[in-house]
Structures are given as C-alpha cells and as structure tokens.
Tab-separated table of N, CA, C and O in Angstrom:
chain	number	residue	atom	x	y	z
A	1	UNK	N	8.028	17.225	30.578
A	1	UNK	CA	7.941	17.711	29.018
A	1	UNK	C	6.971	17.701	27.914
A	1	UNK	O	6.601	16.310	28.209
A	2	UNK	N	6.309	18.423	28.144
A	2	UNK	CA	5.141	18.331	26.843
A	2	UNK	C	5.305	18.324	25.594
A	2	UNK	O	6.160	18.887	24.772
A	3	UNK	N	4.907	17.262	25.121
A	3	UNK	CA	5.060	17.105	23.303
A	3	UNK	C	4.034	18.023	22.941
A	3	UNK	O	2.958	18.742	22.749
A	4	UNK	N	4.506	18.410	21.396
A	4	UNK	CA	3.777	19.318	20.623
A	4	UNK	C	2.632	18.457	20.297
A	4	UNK	O	2.691	17.463	19.678
A	5	UNK	N	1.360	19.365	20.217
A	5	UNK	CA	-0.023	18.641	19.883
A	5	UNK	C	-0.141	18.807	18.102
A	5	UNK	O	-0.033	20.282	17.683
A	6	UNK	N	-0.243	17.690	17.283
A	6	UNK	CA	-0.623	18.493	15.945
A	6	UNK	C	-1.673	17.758	15.663
A	6	UNK	O	-2.587	17.150	16.240
A	7	UNK	N	-2.426	18.270	14.767
A	7	UNK	CA	-3.488	18.145	13.789
A	7	UNK	C	-3.176	16.984	12.778
A	7	UNK	O	-2.570	16.588	12.490
A	8	UNK	N	-4.391	16.198	12.608
A	8	UNK	CA	-4.376	15.305	11.631
A	8	UNK	C	-4.261	15.797	10.187
A	8	UNK	O	-3.399	14.971	9.981
A	9	UNK	N	-4.330	17.072	10.062
A	9	UNK	CA	-3.522	17.475	8.785
A	9	UNK	C	-2.049	17.262	8.995
A	9	UNK	O	-1.357	16.785	7.953
A	10	UNK	N	-1.666	17.760	10.015
A	10	UNK	CA	-0.345	17.952	10.174
A	10	UNK	C	0.302	16.593	9.604
A	10	UNK	O	1.575	16.121	9.356
A	11	UNK	N	-0.397	15.344	11.006
A	11	UNK	CA	0.503	14.285	11.048
A	11	UNK	C	0.157	13.267	9.357
A	11	UNK	O	1.399	12.544	9.587
A	12	UNK	N	-1.009	13.734	8.686
A	12	UNK	CA	-1.035	13.211	7.729
A	12	UNK	C	0.266	13.873	6.436
A	12	UNK	O	0.758	12.378	5.367
A	13	UNK	N	0.491	14.680	6.841
A	13	UNK	CA	2.092	15.302	5.683
A	13	UNK	C	3.072	14.734	6.059
A	13	UNK	O	3.885	14.138	5.273
A	14	UNK	N	3.239	14.161	7.760
A	14	UNK	CA	4.495	14.080	7.885
A	14	UNK	C	4.337	12.109	7.624
A	14	UNK	O	5.851	11.960	7.520
A	15	UNK	N	2.920	12.049	7.657
A	15	UNK	CA	3.701	10.349	7.712
A	15	UNK	C	2.672	9.818	6.195
A	15	UNK	O	2.885	8.793	5.788
A	16	UNK	N	2.305	11.135	4.988
A	16	UNK	CA	2.164	10.580	3.800
A	16	UNK	C	0.790	9.948	4.002
A	16	UNK	O	0.769	8.514	3.275
A	17	UNK	N	-0.130	10.433	4.953
A	17	UNK	CA	-1.110	9.441	4.670
A	17	UNK	C	-2.010	10.781	4.370
A	17	UNK	O	-2.146	12.298	4.976
A	18	UNK	N	-3.340	10.494	3.983
A	18	UNK	CA	-4.506	11.095	3.989
A	18	UNK	C	-5.351	11.237	5.702
A	18	UNK	O	-4.869	10.384	6.240
A	19	UNK	N	-5.478	12.782	6.086
A	19	UNK	CA	-5.782	12.937	7.268
A	19	UNK	C	-7.163	11.646	7.650
A	19	UNK	O	-6.713	11.894	8.961
A	20	UNK	N	-7.758	11.827	6.766
A	20	UNK	CA	-8.908	10.424	7.244
A	20	UNK	C	-8.504	9.131	7.860
A	20	UNK	O	-8.754	8.526	8.761
A	21	UNK	N	-7.300	9.008	7.341
A	21	UNK	CA	-6.714	7.613	7.981
A	21	UNK	C	-6.125	7.473	8.977
A	21	UNK	O	-5.982	6.503	9.612
A	22	UNK	N	-5.350	9.189	9.257
A	22	UNK	CA	-4.733	9.462	11.113
A	22	UNK	C	-5.990	9.408	11.483
A	22	UNK	O	-5.977	8.452	13.016
A	23	UNK	N	-7.043	9.896	11.400
A	23	UNK	CA	-8.121	9.958	12.193
A	23	UNK	C	-8.684	8.489	12.515
A	23	UNK	O	-8.782	7.794	13.426
A	24	UNK	N	-8.472	7.648	11.492
A	24	UNK	CA	-9.053	6.509	11.533
A	24	UNK	C	-7.920	5.307	12.519
A	24	UNK	O	-8.614	4.481	13.453
A	25	UNK	N	-6.473	5.423	12.245
A	25	UNK	CA	-5.804	5.444	13.632
A	25	UNK	C	-5.549	5.589	14.947
A	25	UNK	O	-5.566	4.849	15.161
A	26	UNK	N	-6.234	6.811	14.772
A	26	UNK	CA	-6.673	6.984	16.206
A	26	UNK	C	-7.874	6.774	16.734
A	26	UNK	O	-7.783	5.612	18.129
A	27	UNK	N	-8.636	6.057	16.037
A	27	UNK	CA	-9.807	5.677	16.144
A	27	UNK	C	-9.634	4.190	16.488
A	27	UNK	O	-10.667	3.735	17.342
A	28	UNK	N	-9.062	3.181	16.268
A	28	UNK	CA	-8.588	1.998	16.310
A	28	UNK	C	-7.623	1.760	17.291
A	28	UNK	O	-7.158	0.661	17.391
A	29	UNK	N	-6.911	2.799	17.913
A	29	UNK	CA	-5.767	2.955	18.831
A	29	UNK	C	-4.703	2.363	18.535
A	29	UNK	O	-4.187	2.090	19.110
A	30	UNK	N	-4.100	2.739	16.879
A	30	UNK	CA	-2.719	2.217	16.609
A	30	UNK	C	-2.283	3.588	16.609
A	30	UNK	O	-1.062	3.348	16.726
A	31	UNK	N	-3.036	4.544	17.011
A	31	UNK	CA	-1.774	6.174	17.364
A	31	UNK	C	-2.806	6.702	18.083
A	31	UNK	O	-4.182	6.619	17.948
A	32	UNK	N	-1.555	7.334	19.199
A	32	UNK	CA	-2.658	8.036	20.079
A	32	UNK	C	-2.810	9.379	20.206
A	32	UNK	O	-1.847	9.660	19.089
A	33	UNK	N	-4.143	9.859	19.955
A	33	UNK	CA	-4.513	10.582	20.319
A	33	UNK	C	-5.673	11.174	20.779
A	33	UNK	O	-5.784	10.625	21.457
A	34	UNK	N	-6.292	12.324	21.064
A	34	UNK	CA	-6.900	13.164	22.072
A	34	UNK	C	-7.946	13.452	21.280
A	34	UNK	O	-7.937	14.187	20.287
A	35	UNK	N	-9.667	13.354	20.923
A	35	UNK	CA	-10.612	13.750	20.006
A	35	UNK	C	-11.438	15.154	21.101
A	35	UNK	O	-11.015	15.166	22.733
A	36	UNK	N	-11.340	16.278	20.502
A	36	UNK	CA	-11.799	17.245	21.305
A	36	UNK	C	-13.118	17.601	20.838
A	36	UNK	O	-13.986	17.274	19.780
A	37	UNK	N	-13.762	17.914	21.527
A	37	UNK	CA	-15.014	17.982	21.425
A	37	UNK	C	-16.619	16.753	21.941
A	37	UNK	O	-15.757	15.724	21.300
A	38	UNK	N	-17.614	16.942	21.689
A	38	UNK	CA	-18.404	15.888	21.089
A	38	UNK	C	-19.544	16.402	20.425
A	38	UNK	O	-20.583	15.982	20.894
A	39	UNK	N	-19.301	17.122	19.842
A	39	UNK	CA	-20.274	17.273	18.963
A	39	UNK	C	-21.395	16.613	18.491
A	39	UNK	O	-21.434	15.680	17.628
A	40	UNK	N	-22.724	16.595	18.403
A	40	UNK	CA	-23.640	15.892	17.577
A	40	UNK	C	-23.566	15.433	16.037
A	40	UNK	O	-24.455	14.586	15.988
A	41	UNK	N	-22.992	16.542	15.504
A	41	UNK	CA	-23.004	15.786	14.318
A	41	UNK	C	-21.813	15.737	13.898
A	41	UNK	O	-21.746	14.445	12.984
A	42	UNK	N	-20.572	15.888	14.194
A	42	UNK	CA	-19.622	15.700	13.948
A	42	UNK	C	-18.750	15.945	15.175
A	42	UNK	O	-18.873	16.811	15.994
A	43	UNK	N	-17.475	15.076	15.959
A	43	UNK	CA	-16.241	15.346	16.708
A	43	UNK	C	-15.952	16.562	15.525
A	43	UNK	O	-15.736	17.251	15.037
A	44	UNK	N	-15.619	17.654	16.878
A	44	UNK	CA	-14.252	18.788	16.820
A	44	UNK	C	-13.156	18.639	16.510
A	44	UNK	O	-12.095	19.461	15.405
A	45	UNK	N	-12.721	17.274	16.298
A	45	UNK	CA	-11.248	17.138	16.012
A	45	UNK	C	-10.635	16.531	16.527
A	45	UNK	O	-10.874	15.668	17.766
A	46	UNK	N	-9.356	16.180	16.172
A	46	UNK	CA	-7.645	15.254	16.832
A	46	UNK	C	-6.996	16.108	17.237
A	46	UNK	O	-6.570	16.823	16.203
A	47	UNK	N	-6.282	15.459	18.153
A	47	UNK	CA	-4.918	16.145	18.538
A	47	UNK	C	-3.937	15.078	18.734
A	47	UNK	O	-4.344	14.427	19.446
A	48	UNK	N	-2.927	15.317	17.843
A	48	UNK	CA	-1.993	14.145	18.359
A	48	UNK	C	-0.422	14.668	18.655
A	48	UNK	O	0.132	15.292	18.034
A	49	UNK	N	0.069	14.290	19.615
A	49	UNK	CA	1.172	14.107	20.147
A	49	UNK	C	2.200	13.978	19.381
A	49	UNK	O	2.579	13.100	18.630
A	50	UNK	N	3.268	14.669	19.483
A	50	UNK	CA	4.325	14.560	18.373
A	50	UNK	C	4.973	13.353	18.641
A	50	UNK	O	5.563	12.929	17.855
A	51	UNK	N	5.253	12.770	20.018
A	51	UNK	CA	5.722	11.716	20.508
A	51	UNK	C	5.364	10.498	20.096
A	51	UNK	O	6.051	9.716	19.880
A	52	UNK	N	3.739	10.425	19.990
A	52	UNK	CA	3.122	9.076	19.501
A	52	UNK	C	3.135	9.340	17.551
A	52	UNK	O	3.381	8.177	17.027
A	53	UNK	N	3.637	9.907	17.140
A	53	UNK	CA	4.059	9.796	15.604
A	53	UNK	C	4.973	9.841	15.500
A	53	UNK	O	5.604	8.522	14.899
A	54	UNK	N	6.374	9.788	16.446
A	54	UNK	CA	7.548	9.568	16.604
A	54	UNK	C	8.076	8.131	16.845
A	54	UNK	O	8.128	7.456	16.312
A	55	UNK	N	6.760	7.716	17.797
A	55	UNK	CA	6.658	6.357	18.084
A	55	UNK	C	5.795	5.108	17.554
A	55	UNK	O	6.398	4.029	16.952
A	56	UNK	N	4.859	5.670	16.255
A	56	UNK	CA	4.510	4.916	15.521
A	56	UNK	C	5.247	4.870	14.484
A	56	UNK	O	5.793	4.425	13.760
A	57	UNK	N	6.105	6.298	13.810
A	57	UNK	CA	7.075	5.735	12.857
A	57	UNK	C	8.405	4.339	12.846
A	57	UNK	O	8.631	3.616	12.276
A	58	UNK	N	8.714	4.772	14.100
A	58	UNK	CA	10.039	3.408	15.057
A	58	UNK	C	9.111	2.425	14.941
A	58	UNK	O	9.432	1.582	14.521
A	59	UNK	N	7.973	2.411	15.953
A	59	UNK	CA	7.254	1.044	15.375
A	59	UNK	C	7.382	0.185	14.297
A	59	UNK	O	6.790	-0.627	13.268
A	60	UNK	N	7.009	1.394	13.192
A	60	UNK	CA	6.285	1.334	11.361
A	60	UNK	C	8.003	0.724	10.642
A	60	UNK	O	8.030	0.041	9.704
A	61	UNK	N	8.964	0.923	11.523
A	61	UNK	CA	10.244	0.701	10.484
A	61	UNK	C	10.145	-0.401	10.426
A	61	UNK	O	10.391	-1.423	11.457
A	62	UNK	N	11.002	-0.789	9.081
A	62	UNK	CA	11.475	-1.881	8.842
A	62	UNK	C	13.073	-2.124	9.155
A	62	UNK	O	13.774	-1.560	8.958
A	63	UNK	N	13.214	-3.098	9.903
A	63	UNK	CA	14.609	-3.287	10.272
A	63	UNK	C	15.355	-4.346	10.267
A	63	UNK	O	15.960	-5.153	9.816
C-alpha cells in the first residue's frame, strides 16, 4: 500500500509548524522524509509520507 506523499508546507499545516521546522525534522531524522534533487544552490524539496506524519504524531502524543 503506497502512502500519500506530502510537501513540507502541507505537513507544516498538519503539525502547526513552519515548513522550515519540518525540513529540519527531516534533516535531523526525527521525521522520515525523502529529499528531491541535489541542486547546487538548494535542494529541490522534500516529500514526507503521510504514514511518517501519523507515526510522528503518535510518538509525540502525551499519554
């Protein structure tokens, strides 16, 4: 089953975080994501599976 792929902006809206914070979470491996391209000036973007967002939310939940 394929998971829906989301942009940092979409994930930011779900998690109520700035997109740059989402990118930092991916860079720090705290949120699973896939970097697209390897531009010399800046990367082309990041895509985060919906399942990774759900996993991040369940790990972050206070129980």
